[in-house]
């Protein structure tokens, strides 16, 4: 049986994202999805010498 994973794109994906890709026979990137504000699609946390910081890529949205 073929294993398939469908995931939406993320800005700086978490390690588990790549583990899922490695564990399947076919990976589908679902990039035609409605953008949701205040989500992980365009931001992520990174660890810096000053502690955990948010890293955000600006996103232009309609409305």
Coordinates of N, CA and C in Angstrom, one line a residue:
X1 N 0.8 -1.2 0.0 CA 0.0 0.0 0.0 C 0.9 1.2 0.0
X2 N 0.6 2.2 -0.8 CA 1.3 3.4 -1.0 C 0.9 4.4 0.1
X3 N 1.9 5.0 0.8 CA 1.7 6.1 1.8 C 1.8 7.4 1.1
X4 N 0.8 8.3 1.4 CA 0.7 9.6 0.9 C 0.5 10.6 2.0
X5 N 1.2 11.7 1.9 CA 1.0 12.8 2.9 C 0.7 14.1 2.1
X6 N -0.3 14.8 2.7 CA -0.6 16.1 2.1 C -0.5 17.2 3.2
X7 N 0.4 18.1 3.0 CA 0.6 19.2 4.0 C 0.6 20.5 3.4
X8 N 0.2 21.5 4.1 CA 0.2 22.9 3.6 C 1.6 23.5 3.8
X9 N 2.0 24.4 3.0 CA 3.3 25.0 3.2 C 3.4 25.9 4.5
X10 N 4.6 25.9 5.0 CA 4.8 26.7 6.3 C 6.1 27.5 6.1
X11 N 6.2 28.6 6.8 CA 7.5 29.3 6.8 C 8.4 28.7 7.9
X12 N 9.5 28.2 7.5 CA 10.5 27.5 8.3 C 9.7 26.4 9.1
X13 N 9.4 25.3 8.3 CA 8.7 24.2 8.9 C 9.4 23.5 10.1
X14 N 8.7 22.9 11.0 CA 9.2 22.2 12.1 C 9.8 20.9 11.6
X15 N 10.7 20.3 12.4 CA 11.4 19.1 12.1 C 10.5 18.0 11.7
X16 N 9.4 17.8 12.4 CA 8.4 16.7 12.1 C 7.8 16.8 10.7
X17 N 7.8 18.0 10.1 CA 7.3 18.2 8.7 C 8.2 17.4 7.8
X18 N 9.5 17.5 8.0 CA 10.4 16.7 7.1 C 10.4 15.2 7.4
X19 N 10.2 14.9 8.7 CA 10.1 13.5 9.0 C 8.9 12.8 8.3
X20 N 7.8 13.6 8.2 CA 6.6 13.1 7.5 C 6.9 12.9 6.0
X21 N 7.6 13.8 5.4 CA 8.0 13.7 4.0 C 8.8 12.5 3.8
X22 N 9.8 12.3 4.7 CA 10.7 11.1 4.5 C 10.0 9.8 4.7
X23 N 8.9 9.8 5.4 CA 8.2 8.5 5.7 C 7.2 8.1 4.7
X24 N 6.9 8.9 3.7 CA 5.9 8.5 2.7 C 6.5 8.3 1.3
X25 N 5.6 7.6 0.5 CA 6.0 7.3 -0.9 C 5.8 8.5 -1.8
X26 N 4.7 9.3 -1.5 CA 4.4 10.4 -2.3 C 4.0 11.6 -1.4
X27 N 4.6 12.8 -1.6 CA 4.3 13.9 -0.8 C 3.6 15.0 -1.7
X28 N 2.5 15.5 -1.2 CA 1.7 16.6 -2.0 C 1.8 17.8 -1.2
X29 N 2.2 18.9 -1.8 CA 2.3 20.2 -1.1 C 1.0 20.9 -1.4
X30 N 0.1 21.1 -0.4 CA -1.2 21.8 -0.6 C -1.0 23.3 -0.4
X31 N -0.8 24.0 -1.6 CA -0.5 25.4 -1.5 C -1.6 26.3 -2.0
X32 N -2.7 25.7 -2.3 CA -3.9 26.5 -2.7 C -4.9 26.4 -1.6
X33 N -4.6 27.0 -0.5 CA -5.4 26.9 0.7 C -5.6 28.4 1.1
X34 N -6.8 28.6 1.8 CA -7.1 30.0 2.2 C -6.1 30.3 3.3
X35 N -5.6 31.5 3.2 CA -4.6 32.0 4.2 C -5.4 32.3 5.5
X36 N -4.8 31.9 6.7 CA -5.4 32.2 8.0 C -4.5 33.1 8.7
X37 N -5.0 34.2 9.3 CA -4.2 35.1 10.1 C -3.9 34.4 11.4
X38 N -2.8 34.9 12.1 CA -2.4 34.4 13.4 C -2.2 32.9 13.4
X39 N -1.5 32.4 12.4 CA -1.2 31.0 12.3 C 0.3 30.9 12.0
X40 N 0.7 29.6 11.7 CA 2.1 29.3 11.5 C 2.5 29.4 10.1
X41 N 1.7 29.8 9.2 CA 2.0 29.8 7.8 C 3.1 30.8 7.4
X42 N 3.2 31.9 8.1 CA 4.2 32.9 7.7 C 5.1 33.3 8.9
X43 N 5.0 32.5 10.0 CA 5.9 32.9 11.1 C 6.3 31.6 11.9
X44 N 7.3 31.7 12.7 CA 7.8 30.6 13.5 C 8.6 31.2 14.6
X45 N 8.9 30.4 15.6 CA 9.7 30.8 16.7 C 11.1 30.2 16.5
X46 N 12.1 31.1 16.8 CA 13.5 30.6 16.7 C 14.2 30.9 18.1
X47 N 15.2 30.1 18.4 CA 15.9 30.3 19.7 C 17.1 31.2 19.4
X48 N 17.2 32.3 20.1 CA 18.4 33.2 20.0 C 19.1 33.3 21.3
X49 N 20.3 33.9 21.4 CA 20.9 34.1 22.7 C 20.1 34.9 23.7
X50 N 19.2 35.7 23.2 CA 18.3 36.4 24.1 C 17.0 35.7 24.4
X51 N 16.9 34.5 24.0 CA 15.7 33.7 24.2 C 14.9 33.4 23.0
X52 N 13.7 32.9 23.1 CA 12.8 32.6 22.0 C 12.3 33.9 21.4
X53 N 12.4 34.0 20.0 CA 11.9 35.2 19.3 C 11.0 34.7 18.2
X54 N 10.0 35.5 17.8 CA 9.2 35.3 16.7 C 9.9 35.8 15.4
X55 N 9.9 35.0 14.4 CA 10.4 35.4 13.0 C 9.2 35.3 12.1
X56 N 8.9 36.5 11.6 CA 7.7 36.6 10.7 C 8.0 37.2 9.4
X57 N 7.4 36.6 8.3 CA 7.6 37.1 7.0 C 6.2 37.8 6.6
X58 N 6.3 39.0 6.2 CA 5.1 39.7 5.9 C 4.3 39.0 4.8
X59 N 3.0 39.1 4.9 CA 2.1 38.5 3.9 C 1.0 39.5 3.5
X60 N 0.9 39.6 2.2 CA -0.1 40.5 1.6 C -1.4 39.7 1.4
X61 N -2.5 40.2 2.0 CA -3.8 39.4 1.9 C -4.8 40.4 1.5
X62 N -5.9 39.9 0.8 CA -7.0 40.7 0.4 C -8.0 40.8 1.6
X63 N -8.5 42.0 1.9 CA -9.5 42.1 2.9 C -9.0 42.2 4.2

